[in-house]
Coordinates of C-alpha atoms in Angstrom, one line a residue:
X713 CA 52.3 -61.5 -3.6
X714 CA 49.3 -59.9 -4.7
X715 CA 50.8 -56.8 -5.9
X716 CA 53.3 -58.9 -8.0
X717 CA 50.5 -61.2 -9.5
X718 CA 48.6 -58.4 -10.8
X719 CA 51.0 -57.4 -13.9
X720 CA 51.1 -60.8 -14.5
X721 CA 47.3 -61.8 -14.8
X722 CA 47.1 -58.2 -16.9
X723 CA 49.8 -59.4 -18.8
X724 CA 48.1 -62.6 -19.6
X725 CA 44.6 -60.5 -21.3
X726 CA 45.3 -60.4 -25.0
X727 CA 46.5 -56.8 -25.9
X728 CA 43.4 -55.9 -27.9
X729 CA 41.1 -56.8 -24.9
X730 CA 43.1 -54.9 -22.3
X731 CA 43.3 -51.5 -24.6
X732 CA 39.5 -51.8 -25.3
X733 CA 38.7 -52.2 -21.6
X734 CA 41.1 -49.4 -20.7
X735 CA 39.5 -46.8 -23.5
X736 CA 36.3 -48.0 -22.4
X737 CA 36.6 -46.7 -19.0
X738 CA 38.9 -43.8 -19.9
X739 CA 36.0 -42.6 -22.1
X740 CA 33.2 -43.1 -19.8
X741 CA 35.2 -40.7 -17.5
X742 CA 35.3 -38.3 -20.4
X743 CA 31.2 -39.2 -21.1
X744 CA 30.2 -39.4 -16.5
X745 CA 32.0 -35.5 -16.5
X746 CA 30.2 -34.2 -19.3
X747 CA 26.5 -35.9 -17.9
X748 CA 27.6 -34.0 -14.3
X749 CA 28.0 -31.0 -16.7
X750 CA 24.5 -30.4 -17.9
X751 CA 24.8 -26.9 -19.1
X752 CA 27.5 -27.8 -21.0
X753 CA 26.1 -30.5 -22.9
X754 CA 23.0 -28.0 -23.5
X755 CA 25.4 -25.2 -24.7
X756 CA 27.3 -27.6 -26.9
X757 CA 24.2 -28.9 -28.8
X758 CA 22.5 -25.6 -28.9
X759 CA 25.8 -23.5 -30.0
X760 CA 26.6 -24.6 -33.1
X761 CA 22.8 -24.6 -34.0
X762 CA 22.2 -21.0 -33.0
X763 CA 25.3 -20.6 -35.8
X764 CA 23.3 -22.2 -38.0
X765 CA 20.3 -20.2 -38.1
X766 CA 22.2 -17.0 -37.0
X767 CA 23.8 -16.4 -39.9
X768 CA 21.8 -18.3 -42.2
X769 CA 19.1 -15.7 -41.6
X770 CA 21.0 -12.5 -41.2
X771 CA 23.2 -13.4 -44.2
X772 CA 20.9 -14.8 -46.5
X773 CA 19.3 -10.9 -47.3
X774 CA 22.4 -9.7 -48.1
X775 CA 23.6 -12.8 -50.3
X776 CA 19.8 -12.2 -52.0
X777 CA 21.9 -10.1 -55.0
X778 CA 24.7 -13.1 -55.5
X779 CA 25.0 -16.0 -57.1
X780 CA 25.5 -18.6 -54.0
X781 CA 25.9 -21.9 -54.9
X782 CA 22.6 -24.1 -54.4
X783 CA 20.1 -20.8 -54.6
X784 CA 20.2 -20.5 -51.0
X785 CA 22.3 -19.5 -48.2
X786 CA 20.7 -21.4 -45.3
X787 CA 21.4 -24.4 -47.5
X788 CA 25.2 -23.2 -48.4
X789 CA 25.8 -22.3 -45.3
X790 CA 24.9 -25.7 -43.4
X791 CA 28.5 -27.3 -44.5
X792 CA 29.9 -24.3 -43.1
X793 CA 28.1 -24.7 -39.6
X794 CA 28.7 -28.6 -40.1
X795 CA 32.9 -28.0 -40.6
X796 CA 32.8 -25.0 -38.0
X797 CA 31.6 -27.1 -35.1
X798 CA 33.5 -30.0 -35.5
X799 CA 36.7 -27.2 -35.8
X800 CA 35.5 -25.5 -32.7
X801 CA 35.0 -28.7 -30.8
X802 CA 38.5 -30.6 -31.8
X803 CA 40.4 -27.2 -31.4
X804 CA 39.9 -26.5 -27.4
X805 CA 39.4 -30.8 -26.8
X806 CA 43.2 -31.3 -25.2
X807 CA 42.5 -28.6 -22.6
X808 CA 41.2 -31.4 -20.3
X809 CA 44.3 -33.1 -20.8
X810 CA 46.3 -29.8 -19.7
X811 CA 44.0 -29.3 -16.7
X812 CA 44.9 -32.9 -15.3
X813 CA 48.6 -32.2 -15.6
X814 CA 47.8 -28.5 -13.7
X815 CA 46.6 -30.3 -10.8
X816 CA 48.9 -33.7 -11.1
X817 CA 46.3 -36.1 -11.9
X818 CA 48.1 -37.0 -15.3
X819 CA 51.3 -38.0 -13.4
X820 CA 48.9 -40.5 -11.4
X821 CA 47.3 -41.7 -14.1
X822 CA 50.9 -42.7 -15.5
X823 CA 51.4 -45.0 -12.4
X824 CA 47.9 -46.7 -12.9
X825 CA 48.0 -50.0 -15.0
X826 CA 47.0 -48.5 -18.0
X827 CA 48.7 -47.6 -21.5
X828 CA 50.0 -44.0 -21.2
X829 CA 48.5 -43.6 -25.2
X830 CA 45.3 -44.6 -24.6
X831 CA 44.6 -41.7 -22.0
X832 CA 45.3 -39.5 -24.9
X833 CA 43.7 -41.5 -27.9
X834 CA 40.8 -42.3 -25.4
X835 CA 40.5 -38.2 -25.1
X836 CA 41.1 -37.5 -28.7
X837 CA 37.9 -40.3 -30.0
X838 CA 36.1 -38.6 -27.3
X839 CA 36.1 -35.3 -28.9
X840 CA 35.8 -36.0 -32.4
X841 CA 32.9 -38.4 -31.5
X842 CA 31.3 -35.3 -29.5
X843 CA 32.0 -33.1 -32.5
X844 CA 30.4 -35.5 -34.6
X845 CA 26.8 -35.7 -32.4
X846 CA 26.9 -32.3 -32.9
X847 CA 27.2 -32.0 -36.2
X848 CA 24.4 -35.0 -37.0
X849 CA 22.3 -32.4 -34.5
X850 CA 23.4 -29.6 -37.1
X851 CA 22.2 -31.5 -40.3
X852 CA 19.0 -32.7 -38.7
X853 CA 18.0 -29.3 -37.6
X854 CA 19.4 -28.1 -41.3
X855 CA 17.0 -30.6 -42.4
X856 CA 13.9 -29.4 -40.5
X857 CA 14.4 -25.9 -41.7
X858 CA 14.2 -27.0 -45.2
X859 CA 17.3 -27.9 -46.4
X860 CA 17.3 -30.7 -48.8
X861 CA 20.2 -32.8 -49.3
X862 CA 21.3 -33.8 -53.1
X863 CA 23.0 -36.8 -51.5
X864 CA 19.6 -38.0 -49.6
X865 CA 20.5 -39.8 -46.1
X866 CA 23.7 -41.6 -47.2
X867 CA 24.8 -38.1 -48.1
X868 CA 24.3 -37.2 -44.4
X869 CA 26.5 -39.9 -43.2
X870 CA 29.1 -39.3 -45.6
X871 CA 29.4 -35.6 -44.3
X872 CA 30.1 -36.7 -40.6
X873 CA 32.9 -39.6 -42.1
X874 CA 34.5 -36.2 -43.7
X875 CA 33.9 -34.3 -40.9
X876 CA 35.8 -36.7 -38.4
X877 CA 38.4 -37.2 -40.5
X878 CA 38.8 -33.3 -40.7
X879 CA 38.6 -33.3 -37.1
X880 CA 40.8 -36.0 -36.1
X881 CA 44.0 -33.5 -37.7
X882 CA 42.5 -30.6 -35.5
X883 CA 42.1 -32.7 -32.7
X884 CA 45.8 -34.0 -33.0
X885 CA 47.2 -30.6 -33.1
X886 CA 45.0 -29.8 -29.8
X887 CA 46.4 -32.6 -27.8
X888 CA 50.1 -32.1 -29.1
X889 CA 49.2 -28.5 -27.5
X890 CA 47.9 -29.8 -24.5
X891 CA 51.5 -31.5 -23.8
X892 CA 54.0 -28.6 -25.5
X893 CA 52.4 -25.8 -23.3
X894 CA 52.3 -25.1 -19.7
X895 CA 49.2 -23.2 -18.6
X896 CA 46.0 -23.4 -20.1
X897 CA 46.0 -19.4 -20.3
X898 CA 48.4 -20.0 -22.9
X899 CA 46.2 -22.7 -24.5
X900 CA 43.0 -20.7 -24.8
X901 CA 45.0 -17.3 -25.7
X902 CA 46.5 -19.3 -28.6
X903 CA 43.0 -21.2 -30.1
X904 CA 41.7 -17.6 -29.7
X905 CA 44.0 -15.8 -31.5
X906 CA 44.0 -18.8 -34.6
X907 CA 40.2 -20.0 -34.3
X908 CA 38.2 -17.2 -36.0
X909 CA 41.1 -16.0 -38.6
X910 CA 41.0 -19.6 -39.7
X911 CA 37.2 -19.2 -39.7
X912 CA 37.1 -16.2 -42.0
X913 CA 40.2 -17.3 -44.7
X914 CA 38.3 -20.1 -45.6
X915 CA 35.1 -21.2 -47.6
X916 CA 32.7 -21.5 -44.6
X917 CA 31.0 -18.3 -45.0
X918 CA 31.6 -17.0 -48.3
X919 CA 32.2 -19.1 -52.0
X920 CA 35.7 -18.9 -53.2
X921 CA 34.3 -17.3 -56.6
X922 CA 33.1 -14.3 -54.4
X923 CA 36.9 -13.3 -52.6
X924 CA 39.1 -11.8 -53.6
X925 CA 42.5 -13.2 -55.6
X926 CA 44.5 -13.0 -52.7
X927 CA 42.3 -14.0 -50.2
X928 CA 40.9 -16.9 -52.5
X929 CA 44.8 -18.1 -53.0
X930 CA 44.8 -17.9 -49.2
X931 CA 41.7 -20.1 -48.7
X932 CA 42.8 -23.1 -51.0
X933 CA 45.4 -23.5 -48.7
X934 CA 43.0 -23.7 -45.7
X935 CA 42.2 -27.0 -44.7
X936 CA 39.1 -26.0 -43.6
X937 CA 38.5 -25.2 -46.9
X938 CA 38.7 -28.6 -48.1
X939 CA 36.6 -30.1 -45.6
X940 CA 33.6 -27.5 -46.0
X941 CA 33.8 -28.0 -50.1
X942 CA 33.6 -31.8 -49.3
X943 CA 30.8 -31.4 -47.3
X944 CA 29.1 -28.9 -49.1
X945 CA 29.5 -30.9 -52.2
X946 CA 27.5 -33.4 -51.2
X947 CA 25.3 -31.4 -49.7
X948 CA 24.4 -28.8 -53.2
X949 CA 25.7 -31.0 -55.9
X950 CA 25.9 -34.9 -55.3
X951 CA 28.2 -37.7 -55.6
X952 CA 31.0 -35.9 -57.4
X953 CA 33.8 -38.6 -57.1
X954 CA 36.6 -36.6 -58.5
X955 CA 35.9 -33.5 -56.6
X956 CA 35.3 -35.7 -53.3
X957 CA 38.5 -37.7 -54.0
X958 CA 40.5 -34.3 -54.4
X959 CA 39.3 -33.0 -51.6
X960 CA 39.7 -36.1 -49.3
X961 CA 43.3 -36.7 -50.3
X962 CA 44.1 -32.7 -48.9
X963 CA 42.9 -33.6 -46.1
X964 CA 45.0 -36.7 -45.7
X965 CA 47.5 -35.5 -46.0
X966 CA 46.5 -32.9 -43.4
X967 CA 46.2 -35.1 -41.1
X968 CA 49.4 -37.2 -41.5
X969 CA 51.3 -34.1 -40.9
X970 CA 49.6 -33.6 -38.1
X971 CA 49.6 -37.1 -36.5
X972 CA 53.2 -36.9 -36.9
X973 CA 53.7 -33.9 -35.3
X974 CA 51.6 -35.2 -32.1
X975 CA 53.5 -38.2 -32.1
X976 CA 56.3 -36.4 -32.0
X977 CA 55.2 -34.1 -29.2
X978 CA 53.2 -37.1 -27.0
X979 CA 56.5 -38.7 -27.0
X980 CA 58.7 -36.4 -25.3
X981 CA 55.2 -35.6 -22.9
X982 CA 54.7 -39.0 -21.9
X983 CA 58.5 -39.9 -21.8
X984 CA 59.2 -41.0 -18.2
X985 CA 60.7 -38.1 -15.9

């Protein structure tokens, strides 16, 4: 009797309550690993910060003799670091969900009394949240080291809204991966192979005006172009509506594409077997 009741009181919880209670504990198992993880949660802030000041020191000598946009490269480069970390993070976030169906706890989980989307949308906030933190961590430190931001605070805000929503297509493709392939090796050869190409035909280290034609045509095709000239525009320039809304519509559409495609792919995963 009490096995049959159960469905029946969860029934009875209004949908919205029981997928809030369910992501809530889904992502404090994501947040209770990661705390039992501590030298991951250090190399995570620290990473994308040693980026940062890496190569906004190295490079900035050899970018004395160019024209970089806002006078200096520390400063240019921040949206860079800010877009690259948020990239690196969602790109290698649905590994977790390819390790639990390694070792069979995914095909548990299905039996549990819990929506089989929210274990994957519960792992795919978690990450672009994460990526976020670290990316706040990015601009404060940015800040500290004497960049100045032409948007002020608000601007600061408005470069982590562009940053998840950037994120949130990366992350999408990651979990779609996490179901389509079977072995992590496969997983982490394949993020390898596209994570630092992706990297280097784009805006994040170098201004468009400075590639060349072919490699410039190349970049505007980059989505993570778009998302470092979003952030960098508000970070050198301002409030540039126009540029902000053309930018913020590529990326849209970015991530409809891939939405779809992960729906597509989490459907066949999750199917019942």
């Amino acid at each position: 009797m009490t096995e049959l009741a159960m469905p029946t009181a969860e029934l009875a919880v209004p949908l919205r309550a029981r997928l809030w209670r369910e992501h809530r504990a889904l992502l404090g198992r994501w947040i209770y690993r990661l705390r039992r993880e501590p030298l991951l949660l250090v190399t995570a802030i620290a990473q994308p910060v040693v980026w940062l000041l890496l190569f906004g020191n190295l490079l900035s000598q050899l970018a004395a003799g160019s024209e970089i946009p806002g006078g200096d490269y520390l400063r240019f480069m921040t949206a860079g670091a800010v877009v690259m970390t948020i990239f690196n993070a969602s790109l290698s976030g649905g590994v977790e969900l390819l390790f639990d169906r390694e070792t069979g706890l995914l095909v548990r989980m299905f039996a549990a009394p819990v929506h089989r989307l929210a274990i994957v949308t519960s792992r795919f906030v978690y990450v672009v949240g994460l990526a976020c933190l670290q990316s706040l961590f990015i601009l404060l430190v940015a800040m500290l080291a004497g960049v100045r931001y032409a948007t002020g605070l608000a601007g600061i805000g408005a470069c982590l809204l562009l940053g998840a929503l950037f994120g949130a297509g990366i992350a999408s493709l990651s979990v779609a991966l996490a179901f389509a392939l079977r072995h992590h090796g496969d997983f982490f050869t394949l993020i390898g192979f596209v994570g630092l190409p992706l990297m280097f035909l784009s805006s994040t280290l170098v201004p468009l005006e400075l590639m060349p034609d072919w490699l410039r045509s190349v970049a505007e095709l980059n989505p993570m172009t778009h998302a470092v000239e979003a952030v960098r525009t508000l970070v050198l320039h301002g409030w540039s509506a126009g540029e902000l809304a053309r930018q913020i519509g590529f990326l849209a559409v970015f991530d409809g594409g891939c939405i779809g495609l992960a729906t597509w792919v989490l459907r066949r995963g999750l199917r019942p077997r």
